[in-house]
XYZ file of C-alpha atoms in Angstrom:
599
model
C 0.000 0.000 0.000
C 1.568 3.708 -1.128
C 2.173 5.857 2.018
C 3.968 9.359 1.710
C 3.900 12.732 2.885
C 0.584 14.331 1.369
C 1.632 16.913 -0.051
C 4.952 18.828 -0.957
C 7.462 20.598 1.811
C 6.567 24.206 -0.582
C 3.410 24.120 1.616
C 1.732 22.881 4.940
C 1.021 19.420 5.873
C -2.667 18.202 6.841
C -3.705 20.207 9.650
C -1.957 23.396 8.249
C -4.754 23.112 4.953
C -7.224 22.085 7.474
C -6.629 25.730 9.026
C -6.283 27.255 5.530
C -9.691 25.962 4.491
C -11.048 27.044 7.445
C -9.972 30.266 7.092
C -10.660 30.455 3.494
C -14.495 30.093 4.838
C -14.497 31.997 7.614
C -13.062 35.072 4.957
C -9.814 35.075 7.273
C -6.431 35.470 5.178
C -5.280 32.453 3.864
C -1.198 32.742 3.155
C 0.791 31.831 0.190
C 2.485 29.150 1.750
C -0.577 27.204 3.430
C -2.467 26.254 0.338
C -1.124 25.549 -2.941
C -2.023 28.221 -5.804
C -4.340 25.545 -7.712
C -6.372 24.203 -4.935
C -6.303 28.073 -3.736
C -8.170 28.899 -7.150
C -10.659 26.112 -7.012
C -11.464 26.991 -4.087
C -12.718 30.337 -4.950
C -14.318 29.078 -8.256
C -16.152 26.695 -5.693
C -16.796 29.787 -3.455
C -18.136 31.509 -7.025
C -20.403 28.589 -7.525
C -22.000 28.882 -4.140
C -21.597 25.431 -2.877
C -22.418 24.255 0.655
C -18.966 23.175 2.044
C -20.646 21.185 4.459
C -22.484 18.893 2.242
C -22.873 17.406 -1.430
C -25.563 17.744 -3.346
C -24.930 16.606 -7.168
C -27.179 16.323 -9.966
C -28.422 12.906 -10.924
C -29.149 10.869 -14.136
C -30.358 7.781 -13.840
C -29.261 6.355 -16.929
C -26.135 7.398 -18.278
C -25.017 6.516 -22.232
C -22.149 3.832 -21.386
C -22.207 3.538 -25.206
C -19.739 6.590 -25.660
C -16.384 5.952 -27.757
C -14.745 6.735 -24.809
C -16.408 4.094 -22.337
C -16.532 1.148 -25.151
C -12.319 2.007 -25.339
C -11.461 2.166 -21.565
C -13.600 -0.581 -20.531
C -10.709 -3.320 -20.861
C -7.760 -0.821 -20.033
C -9.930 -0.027 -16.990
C -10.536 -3.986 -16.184
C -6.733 -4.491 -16.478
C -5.807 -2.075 -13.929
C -8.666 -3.708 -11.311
C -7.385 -6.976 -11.537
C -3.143 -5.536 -11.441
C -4.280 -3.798 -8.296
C -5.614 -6.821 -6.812
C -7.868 -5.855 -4.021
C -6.699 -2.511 -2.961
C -8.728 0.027 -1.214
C -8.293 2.317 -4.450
C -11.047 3.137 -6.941
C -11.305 3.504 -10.206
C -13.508 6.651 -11.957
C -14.416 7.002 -15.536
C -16.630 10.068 -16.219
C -17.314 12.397 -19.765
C -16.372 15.460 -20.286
C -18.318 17.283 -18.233
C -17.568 15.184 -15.099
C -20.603 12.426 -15.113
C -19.468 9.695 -13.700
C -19.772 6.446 -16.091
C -18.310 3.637 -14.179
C -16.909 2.867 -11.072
C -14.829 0.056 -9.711
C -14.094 -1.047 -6.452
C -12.736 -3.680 -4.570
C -12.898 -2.574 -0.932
C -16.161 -3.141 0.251
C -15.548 -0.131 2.911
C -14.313 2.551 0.646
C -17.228 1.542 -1.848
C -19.868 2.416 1.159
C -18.373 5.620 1.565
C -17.799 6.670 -1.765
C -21.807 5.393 -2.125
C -22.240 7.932 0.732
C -20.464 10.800 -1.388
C -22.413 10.063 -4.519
C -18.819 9.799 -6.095
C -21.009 6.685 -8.129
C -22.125 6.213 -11.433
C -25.326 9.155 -12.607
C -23.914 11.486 -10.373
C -21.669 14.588 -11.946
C -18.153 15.692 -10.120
C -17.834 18.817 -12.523
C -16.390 21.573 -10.150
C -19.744 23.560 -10.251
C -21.355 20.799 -8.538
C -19.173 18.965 -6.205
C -16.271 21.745 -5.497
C -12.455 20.897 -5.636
C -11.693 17.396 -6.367
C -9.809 15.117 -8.659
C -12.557 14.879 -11.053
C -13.996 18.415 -11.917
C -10.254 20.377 -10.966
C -8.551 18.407 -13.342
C -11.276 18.942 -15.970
C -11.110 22.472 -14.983
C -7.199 23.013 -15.217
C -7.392 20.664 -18.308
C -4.298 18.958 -16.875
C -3.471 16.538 -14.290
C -4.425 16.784 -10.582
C -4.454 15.282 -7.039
C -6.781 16.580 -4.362
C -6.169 14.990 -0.628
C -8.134 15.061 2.331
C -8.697 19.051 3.593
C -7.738 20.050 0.172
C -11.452 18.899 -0.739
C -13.997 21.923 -0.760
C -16.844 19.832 0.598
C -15.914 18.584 4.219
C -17.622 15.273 3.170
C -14.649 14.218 0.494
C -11.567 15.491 3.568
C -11.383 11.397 4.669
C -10.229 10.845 0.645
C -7.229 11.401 -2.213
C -8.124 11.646 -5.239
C -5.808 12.003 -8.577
C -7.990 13.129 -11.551
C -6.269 13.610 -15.275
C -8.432 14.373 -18.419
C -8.396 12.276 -21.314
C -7.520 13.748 -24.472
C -9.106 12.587 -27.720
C -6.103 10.748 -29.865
C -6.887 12.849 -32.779
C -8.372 16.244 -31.885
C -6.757 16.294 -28.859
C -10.149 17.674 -27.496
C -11.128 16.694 -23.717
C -13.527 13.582 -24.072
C -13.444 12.270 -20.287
C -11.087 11.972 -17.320
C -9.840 8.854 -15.186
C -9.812 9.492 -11.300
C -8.070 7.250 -8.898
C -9.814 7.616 -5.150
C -8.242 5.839 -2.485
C -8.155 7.169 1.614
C -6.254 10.229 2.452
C -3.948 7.876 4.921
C -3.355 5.740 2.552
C -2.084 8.063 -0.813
C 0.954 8.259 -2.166
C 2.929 9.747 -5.485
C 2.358 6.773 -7.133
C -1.255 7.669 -7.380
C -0.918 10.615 -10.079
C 1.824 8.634 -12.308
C -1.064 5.712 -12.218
C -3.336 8.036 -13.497
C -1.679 9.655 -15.695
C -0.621 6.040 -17.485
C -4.140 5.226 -17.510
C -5.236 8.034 -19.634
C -2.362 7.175 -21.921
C -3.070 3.859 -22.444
C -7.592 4.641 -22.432
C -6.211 7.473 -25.004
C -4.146 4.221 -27.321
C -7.257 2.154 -26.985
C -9.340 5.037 -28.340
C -7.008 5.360 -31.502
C -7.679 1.890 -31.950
C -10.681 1.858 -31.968
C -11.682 4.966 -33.846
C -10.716 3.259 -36.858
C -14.069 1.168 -37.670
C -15.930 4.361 -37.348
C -12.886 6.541 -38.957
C -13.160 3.654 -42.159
C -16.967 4.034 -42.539
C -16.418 7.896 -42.897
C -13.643 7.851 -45.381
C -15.498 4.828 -47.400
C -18.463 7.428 -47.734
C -15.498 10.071 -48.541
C -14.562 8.389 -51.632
C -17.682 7.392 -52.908
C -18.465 11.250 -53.055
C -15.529 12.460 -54.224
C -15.259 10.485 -57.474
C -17.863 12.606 -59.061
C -16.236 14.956 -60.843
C -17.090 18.624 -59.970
C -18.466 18.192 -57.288
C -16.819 19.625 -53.265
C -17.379 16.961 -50.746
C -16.986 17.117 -46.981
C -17.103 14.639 -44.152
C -17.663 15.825 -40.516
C -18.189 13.793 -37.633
C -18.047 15.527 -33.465
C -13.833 15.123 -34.045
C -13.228 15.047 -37.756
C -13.325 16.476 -40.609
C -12.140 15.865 -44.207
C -12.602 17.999 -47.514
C -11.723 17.076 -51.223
C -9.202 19.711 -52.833
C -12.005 21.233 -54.539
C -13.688 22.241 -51.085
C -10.322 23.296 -49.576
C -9.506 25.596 -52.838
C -12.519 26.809 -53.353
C -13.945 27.464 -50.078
C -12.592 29.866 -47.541
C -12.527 29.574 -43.829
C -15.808 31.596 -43.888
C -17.678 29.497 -46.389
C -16.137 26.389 -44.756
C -17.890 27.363 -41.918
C -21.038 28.296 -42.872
C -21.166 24.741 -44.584
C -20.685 23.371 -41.724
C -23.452 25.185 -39.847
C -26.148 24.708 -42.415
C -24.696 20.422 -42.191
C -25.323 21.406 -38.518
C -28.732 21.708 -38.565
C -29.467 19.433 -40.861
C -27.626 16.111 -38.386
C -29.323 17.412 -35.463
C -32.764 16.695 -37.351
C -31.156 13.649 -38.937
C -32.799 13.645 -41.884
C -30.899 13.806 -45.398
C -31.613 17.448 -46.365
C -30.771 20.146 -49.269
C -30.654 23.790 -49.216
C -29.530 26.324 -51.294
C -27.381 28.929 -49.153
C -25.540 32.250 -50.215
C -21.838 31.866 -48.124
C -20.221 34.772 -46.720
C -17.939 34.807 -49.983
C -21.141 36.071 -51.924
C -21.040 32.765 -53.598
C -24.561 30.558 -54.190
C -24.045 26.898 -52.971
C -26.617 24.297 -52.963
C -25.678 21.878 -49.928
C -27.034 18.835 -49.727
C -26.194 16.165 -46.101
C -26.999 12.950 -44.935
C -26.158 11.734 -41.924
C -23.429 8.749 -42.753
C -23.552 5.094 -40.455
C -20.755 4.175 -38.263
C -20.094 7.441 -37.288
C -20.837 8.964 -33.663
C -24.707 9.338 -33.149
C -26.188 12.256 -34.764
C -23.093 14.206 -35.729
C -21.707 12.201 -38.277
C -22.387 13.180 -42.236
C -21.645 13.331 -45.767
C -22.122 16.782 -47.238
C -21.691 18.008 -50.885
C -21.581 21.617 -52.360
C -22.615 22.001 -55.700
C -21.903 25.859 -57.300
C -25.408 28.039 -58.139
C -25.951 30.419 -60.962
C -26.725 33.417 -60.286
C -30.406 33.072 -60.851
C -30.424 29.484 -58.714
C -29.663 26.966 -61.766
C -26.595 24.301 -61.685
C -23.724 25.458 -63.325
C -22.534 22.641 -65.267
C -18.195 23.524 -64.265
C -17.032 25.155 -60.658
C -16.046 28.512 -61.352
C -12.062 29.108 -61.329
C -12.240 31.909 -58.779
C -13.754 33.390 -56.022
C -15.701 36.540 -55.833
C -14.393 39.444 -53.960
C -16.358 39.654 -50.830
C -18.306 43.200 -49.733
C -16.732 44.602 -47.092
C -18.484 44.267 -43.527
C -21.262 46.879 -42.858
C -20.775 50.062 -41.130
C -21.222 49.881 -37.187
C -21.144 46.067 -37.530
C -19.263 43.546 -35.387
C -18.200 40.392 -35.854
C -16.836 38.210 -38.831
C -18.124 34.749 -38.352
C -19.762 33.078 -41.118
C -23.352 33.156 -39.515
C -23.290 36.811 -38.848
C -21.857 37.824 -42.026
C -24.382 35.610 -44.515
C -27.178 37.874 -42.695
C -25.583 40.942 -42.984
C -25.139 40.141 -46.535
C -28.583 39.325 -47.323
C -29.931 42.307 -45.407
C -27.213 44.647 -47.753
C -28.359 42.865 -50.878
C -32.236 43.663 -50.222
C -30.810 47.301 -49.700
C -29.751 47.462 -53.075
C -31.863 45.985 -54.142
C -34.565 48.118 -52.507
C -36.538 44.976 -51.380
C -38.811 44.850 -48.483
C -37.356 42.583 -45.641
C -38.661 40.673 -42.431
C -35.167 40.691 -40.071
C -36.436 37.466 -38.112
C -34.502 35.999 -35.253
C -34.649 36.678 -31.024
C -34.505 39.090 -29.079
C -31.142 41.436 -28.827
C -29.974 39.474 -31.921
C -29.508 43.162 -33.448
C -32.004 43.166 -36.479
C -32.206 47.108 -36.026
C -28.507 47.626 -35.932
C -28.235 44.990 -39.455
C -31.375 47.683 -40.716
C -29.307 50.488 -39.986
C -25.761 49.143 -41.088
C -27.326 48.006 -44.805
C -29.024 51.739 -44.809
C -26.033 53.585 -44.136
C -24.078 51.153 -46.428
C -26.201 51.996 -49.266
C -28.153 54.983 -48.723
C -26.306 57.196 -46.001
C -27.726 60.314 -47.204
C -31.268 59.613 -46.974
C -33.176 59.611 -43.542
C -33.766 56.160 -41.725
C -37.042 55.823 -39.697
C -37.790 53.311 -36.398
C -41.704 53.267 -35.654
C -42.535 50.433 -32.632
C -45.653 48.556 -33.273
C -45.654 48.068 -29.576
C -45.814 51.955 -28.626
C -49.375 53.730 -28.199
C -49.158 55.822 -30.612
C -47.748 53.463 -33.362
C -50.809 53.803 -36.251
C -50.231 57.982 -36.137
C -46.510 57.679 -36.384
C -46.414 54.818 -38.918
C -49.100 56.855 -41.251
C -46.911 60.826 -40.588
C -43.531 59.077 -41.380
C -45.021 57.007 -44.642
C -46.750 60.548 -45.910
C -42.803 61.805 -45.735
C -41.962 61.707 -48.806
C -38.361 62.236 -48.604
C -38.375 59.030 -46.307
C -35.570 56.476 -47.754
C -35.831 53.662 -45.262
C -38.297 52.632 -42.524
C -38.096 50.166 -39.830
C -41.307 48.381 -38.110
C -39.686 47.013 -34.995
C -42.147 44.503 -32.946
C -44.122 43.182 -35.355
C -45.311 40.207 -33.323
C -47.035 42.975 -30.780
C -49.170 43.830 -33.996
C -53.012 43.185 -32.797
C -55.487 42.007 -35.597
C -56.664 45.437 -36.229
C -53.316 46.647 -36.131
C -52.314 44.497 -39.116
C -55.299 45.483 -41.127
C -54.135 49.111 -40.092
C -50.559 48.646 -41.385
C -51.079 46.451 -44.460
C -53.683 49.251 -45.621
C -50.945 52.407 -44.732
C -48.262 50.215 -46.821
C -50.683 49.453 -49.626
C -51.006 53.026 -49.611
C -47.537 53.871 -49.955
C -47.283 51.373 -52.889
C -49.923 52.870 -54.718
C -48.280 57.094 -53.822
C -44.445 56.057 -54.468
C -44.279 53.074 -57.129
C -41.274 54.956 -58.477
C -39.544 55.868 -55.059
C -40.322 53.889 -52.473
C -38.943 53.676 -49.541
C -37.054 50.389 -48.328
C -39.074 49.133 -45.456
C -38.013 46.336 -42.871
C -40.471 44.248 -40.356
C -38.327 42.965 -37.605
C -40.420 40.389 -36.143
C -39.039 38.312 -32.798
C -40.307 34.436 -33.208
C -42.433 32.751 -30.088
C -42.600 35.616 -27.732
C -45.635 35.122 -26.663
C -48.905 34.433 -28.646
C -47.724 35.446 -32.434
C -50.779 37.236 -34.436
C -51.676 36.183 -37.812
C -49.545 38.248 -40.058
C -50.309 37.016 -42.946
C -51.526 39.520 -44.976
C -48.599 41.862 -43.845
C -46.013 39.497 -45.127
C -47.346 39.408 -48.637
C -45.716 42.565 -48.904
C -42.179 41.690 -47.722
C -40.899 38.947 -49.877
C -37.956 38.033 -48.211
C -37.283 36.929 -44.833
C -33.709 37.156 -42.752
C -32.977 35.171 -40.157
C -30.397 36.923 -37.659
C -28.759 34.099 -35.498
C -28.595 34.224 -31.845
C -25.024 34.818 -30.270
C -24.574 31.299 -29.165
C -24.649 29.820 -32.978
C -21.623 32.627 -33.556
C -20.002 33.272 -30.025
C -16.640 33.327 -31.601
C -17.563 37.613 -32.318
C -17.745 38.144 -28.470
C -14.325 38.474 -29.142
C -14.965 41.423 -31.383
C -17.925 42.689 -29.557
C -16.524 42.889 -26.166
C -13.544 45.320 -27.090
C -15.914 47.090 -29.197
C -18.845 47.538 -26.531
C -15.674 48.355 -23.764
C -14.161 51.271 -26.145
C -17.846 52.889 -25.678
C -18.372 52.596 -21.992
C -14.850 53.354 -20.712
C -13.787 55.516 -23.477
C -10.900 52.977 -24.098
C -9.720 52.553 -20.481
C -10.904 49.696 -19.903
C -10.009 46.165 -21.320
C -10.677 42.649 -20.661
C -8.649 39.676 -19.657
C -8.273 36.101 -21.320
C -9.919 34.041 -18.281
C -12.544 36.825 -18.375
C -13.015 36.588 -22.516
C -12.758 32.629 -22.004
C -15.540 32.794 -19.428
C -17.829 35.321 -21.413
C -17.320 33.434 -24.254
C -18.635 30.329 -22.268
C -22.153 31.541 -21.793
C -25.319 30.714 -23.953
C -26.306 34.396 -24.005
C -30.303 34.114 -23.943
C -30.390 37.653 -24.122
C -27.680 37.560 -27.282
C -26.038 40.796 -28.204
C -27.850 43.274 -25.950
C -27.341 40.893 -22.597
C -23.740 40.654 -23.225
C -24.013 44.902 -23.695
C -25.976 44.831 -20.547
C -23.439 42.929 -18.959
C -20.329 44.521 -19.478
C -22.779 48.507 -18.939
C -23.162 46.649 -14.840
C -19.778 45.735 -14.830
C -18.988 49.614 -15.705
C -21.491 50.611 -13.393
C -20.554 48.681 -10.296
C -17.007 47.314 -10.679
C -14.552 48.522 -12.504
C -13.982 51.412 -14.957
C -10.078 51.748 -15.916
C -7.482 48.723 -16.013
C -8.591 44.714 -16.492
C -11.783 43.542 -16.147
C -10.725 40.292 -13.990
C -13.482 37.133 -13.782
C -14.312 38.293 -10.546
C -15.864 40.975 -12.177
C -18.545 39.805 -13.834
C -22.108 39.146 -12.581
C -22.693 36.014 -10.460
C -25.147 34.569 -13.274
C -22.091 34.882 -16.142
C -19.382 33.374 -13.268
C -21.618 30.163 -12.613
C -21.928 29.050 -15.740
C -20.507 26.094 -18.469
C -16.609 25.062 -18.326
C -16.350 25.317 -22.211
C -17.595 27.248 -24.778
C -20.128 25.300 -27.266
C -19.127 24.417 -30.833
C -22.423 26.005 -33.554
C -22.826 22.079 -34.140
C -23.612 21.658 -30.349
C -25.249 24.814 -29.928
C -27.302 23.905 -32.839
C -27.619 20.306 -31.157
C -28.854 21.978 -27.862
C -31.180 24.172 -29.180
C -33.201 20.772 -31.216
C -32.760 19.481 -27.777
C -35.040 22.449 -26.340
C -37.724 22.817 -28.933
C -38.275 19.304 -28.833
C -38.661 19.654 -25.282
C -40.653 22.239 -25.202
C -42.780 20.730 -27.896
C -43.282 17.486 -25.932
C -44.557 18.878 -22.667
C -40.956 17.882 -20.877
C -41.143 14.282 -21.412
C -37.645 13.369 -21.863
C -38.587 9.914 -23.541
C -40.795 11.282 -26.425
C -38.363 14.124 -26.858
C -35.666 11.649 -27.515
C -37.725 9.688 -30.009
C -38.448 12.154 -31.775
C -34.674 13.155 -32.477
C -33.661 9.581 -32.590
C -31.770 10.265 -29.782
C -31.611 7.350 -26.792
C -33.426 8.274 -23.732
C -29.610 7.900 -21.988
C -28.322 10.477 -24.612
C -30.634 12.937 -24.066
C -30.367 12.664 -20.354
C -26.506 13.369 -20.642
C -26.830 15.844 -23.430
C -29.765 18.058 -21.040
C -27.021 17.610 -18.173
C -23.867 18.286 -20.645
C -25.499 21.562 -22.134
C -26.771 22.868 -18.774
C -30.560 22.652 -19.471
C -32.915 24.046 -17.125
């Protein structure tokens, strides 16, 4: 049995991080030399989360998917090192990514009551937000390896355990997929206990590479198939690959790539076998078509072809031999991602074109700014016009700034507050303007925010406006927070104020329900109340933007989450039928809901 000093000479022994901890809680100074830095941090991220240190209370799912890449691989490394440790009073932990523990084994009757006691057992989740510092969520946290012993725990419950947690790395992406946690009693630790761990991830991480070749062989099998017709760009994406012909790669920018991608997105989270024709950020018409390909990981696996549009939506017969020059990004605009910028295009090309437009998408999206940008791109001398269909007096301004006739572009913000009488009202005022200015009419946009609340029949109104936007929410492209956050800063402080990485990583973490204006809001309290020259530091930021996810979602996972929701919502709750109906397992869904952070 391993037996050595707990922790390092650098800092205290037992009872010396028994005092630390206590003082950490009790807000009394805590010195440099009593705790070490790491455990130091966790605990104030656990302090952050607002965890009980005097109990643990985890989140539960009853069913976990043991079908996961990662469990089917480490199930006979894991095996291996039970039997090679012969009887010990040392567990091992398996979990996912986001700390849910997948399988346990034990040999010591004793340690496996107490751990049972702890909820350190399969269902439950050790992610730091839930449990405070241990093996399992710090090590996920600090994506690197780490051992937590006895008072070094957050929750007084865990202080009779060591624990050495390491995250597993995927062999290929070298993304986080799990982590492997050895748990044995604080008396009876020793340095062996991290090197052990650290092997096993090595050798779960080998198995995995082993493995992923079945699943890797299915996905290049479909690859070649594709590619052998001539002409035509083909893609393969799975949650941790992704191959492209040399037509995609040379044709296709970053930009385009991604909007590909995020239109394929969609598309596997329904699982259906879909086409769509798409204008990418390049300018460029693409018809996409995806199927979802077998043998790859459930629901994010897919074949995905991109097939060149004319300019009036017919199939050129040969790929064109060059791209495009791209418009340059409206004025006032932020943000360069592909889903931002195929909006902002669209809503500039109905400018031009002097097309009425429905901007369609949440709320704080910014379908007035895109209004404004594509007015002052196009038509900066003329006067722009924002009547609310939610004000009182809506039907007298709507028919004064329509009688302007030096209006050049009007916005009708609120649509959806539009009562039946008040659509009759605004169809006939529009008709009216139609009929008075058929040689000079003035652009008009509808912004119209989807399911908030009961949605009147606007169907009459939308004859008029024959195309329709849709401006994404922030979470489908969070990658411009780190555009938007300098740019909103620069405004408040006047430039004297900037923002830190762990701060950006942590904003950039968040789901944003509120989208653009929320993360606005945000940094206007932060301002306000915190800090208005220097860094803005993590501690900075609101409690409800601190106690949030460890990682910042992928568009094919926020995409994923958001089918997730609407099927949710549109089955009353019930888990099982929400599952069916997007072919999920009922043990998927229950990790994904837990994974995602669904309320």
């Amino acid at each position: 049995m391993w037996r050595i000093a707990l922790v390092s000479n650098q800092w205290g022994g037992p009872m010396d991080v028994a005092k630390a901890r206590l003082n950490f809680l009790t807000l009394e100074p805590v010195g440099s030399s009593d705790v070490r830095p790491s455990i130091l941090a966790s605990w104030v991220r656990s302090q952050h989360f607002k965890l009980p240190p005097d109990r643990i209370a985890l989140p539960y799912i009853s069913d976990p998917d043991l079908e996961l890449p990662l469990s089917r691989s480490a199930r006979p490394v894991l095996q291996q090192l039970h039997e090679n440790l012969d009887g010990q009073a040392i567990s091992i932990i398996l979990t996912d990514r986001s700390g849910l523990v997948l399988q346990r084994l034990t040999a010591d009757a004793g340690l496996g009551r107490y751990l049972d006691k702890v909820h350190l057992a399969p269902g439950f989740s050790y992610a730091e937000e839930f449990a405070g510092t241990n093996g399992i969520g710090t090590a996920l946290e600090g994506g690197g390896p780490m051992h937590v012993f006895g008072h070094e725990h957050y929750a007084e419950d865990l202080e009779e355990l060591a624990c050495a947690g390491v995250p597993i790395k995927h062999p290929i992406t070298g993304k986080t997929v799990g982590a492997i946690d050895l748990t044995c009693w604080r008396k009876d630790a020793g340095s062996l206990l991290i090197a052990l761990a650290k092997t096993t991830a090595d050798n779960i991480r080998a198995a995995m590479l082993a493995d992923s070749s079945t699943r890797e062989l299915a996905l290049l099998q479909a690859y070649r198939n594709s590619s052998r017709r001539l002409g035509d760009m083909v893609m393969v994406v799975d949650d941790d690959l992704l191959m492209m012909n040399a037509q995609a790669r040379q044709f296709l920018d970053a930009a385009d790539q991604r909007a590909v991608l995020g239109y394929a997105g969609e598309s596997l989270a329904r699982g259906t076998a879909d086409s769509v024709a798409a204008e990418l950020p390049s300018g460029t018409w693409v018809r996409i078509s995806c199927r979802p390909v077998e043998g790859g990981a459930h629901g994010t696996a897919g074949l995905i072809q991109v097939t060149v549009l004319g300019t009036d939506g017919d199939q050129t017969p040969a790929m064109v031999s060059h791209r495009p020059p791209s418009r340059p990004l409206l004025p006032g605009l932020v943000g360069r991602s592909a889903a931002w910028l195929g909006s902002s295009r669209e809503a500039d090309n109905a400018c031009r074109a002097r097309q009425w437009v429905v901007l369609t998408g949440e709320r704080g999206v910014g379908k007035v700014a895109l209004a404004r940008a594509a007015h002052q791109q196009n038509d900066a001398g003329g006067p722009l016009r924002v009547v609310d269909a939610a004000a009182a007096g809506f039907a007298l301004e709507l028919e004064a700034e329509l009688a302007d006739d030096t209006l050049h572009t009007l916005v009708i913000r609120h649509a959806e507050r539009l009562d039946a009488r008040m659509v009759d009202f605004t169809v006939d005022t529009l008709y009216g303007v139609l009929e008075r200015r058929p040689s000079s009419l003035p652009w008009v946009v509808l912004t119209l925010t989807p399911d908030d609340g009961e949605a009147p029949d606007l169907g009459d109104l939308l004859t008029l406006f024959p195309l329709t936007v849709d401006v994404p929410p922030l979470r489908h492209h969070i990658e411009d927070v780190r555009e938007l956050v300098p740019y909103f800063l620069d405004r408040l402080s006047h430039g004297e104020l900037s923002c830190g990485p762990d701060t950006m990583r942590q904003l950039m973490r968040s789901p944003w329900p509120g989208n653009t204006a929320e993360l606005c809001h945000v940094l206007q309290q932060v301002v306000a109340r915190r800090r208005r020259a220097g860094v803005i530091a993590p501690g900075d930021l609101p409690a409800r933007v601190q106690a949030i996810s460890r990682r910042s979602l992928s568009q094919l996972e926020a995409l994923e989450r958001d089918a997730i929701i609407r099927s949710l919502l549109a089955n009353d709750g019930h888990k099982g039928r929400a599952a069916k109906s997007l072919g999920m397992s009922r043990a998927t869904i229950y990790r994904k809901i837990h994974d995602y952070g669904i309320q």
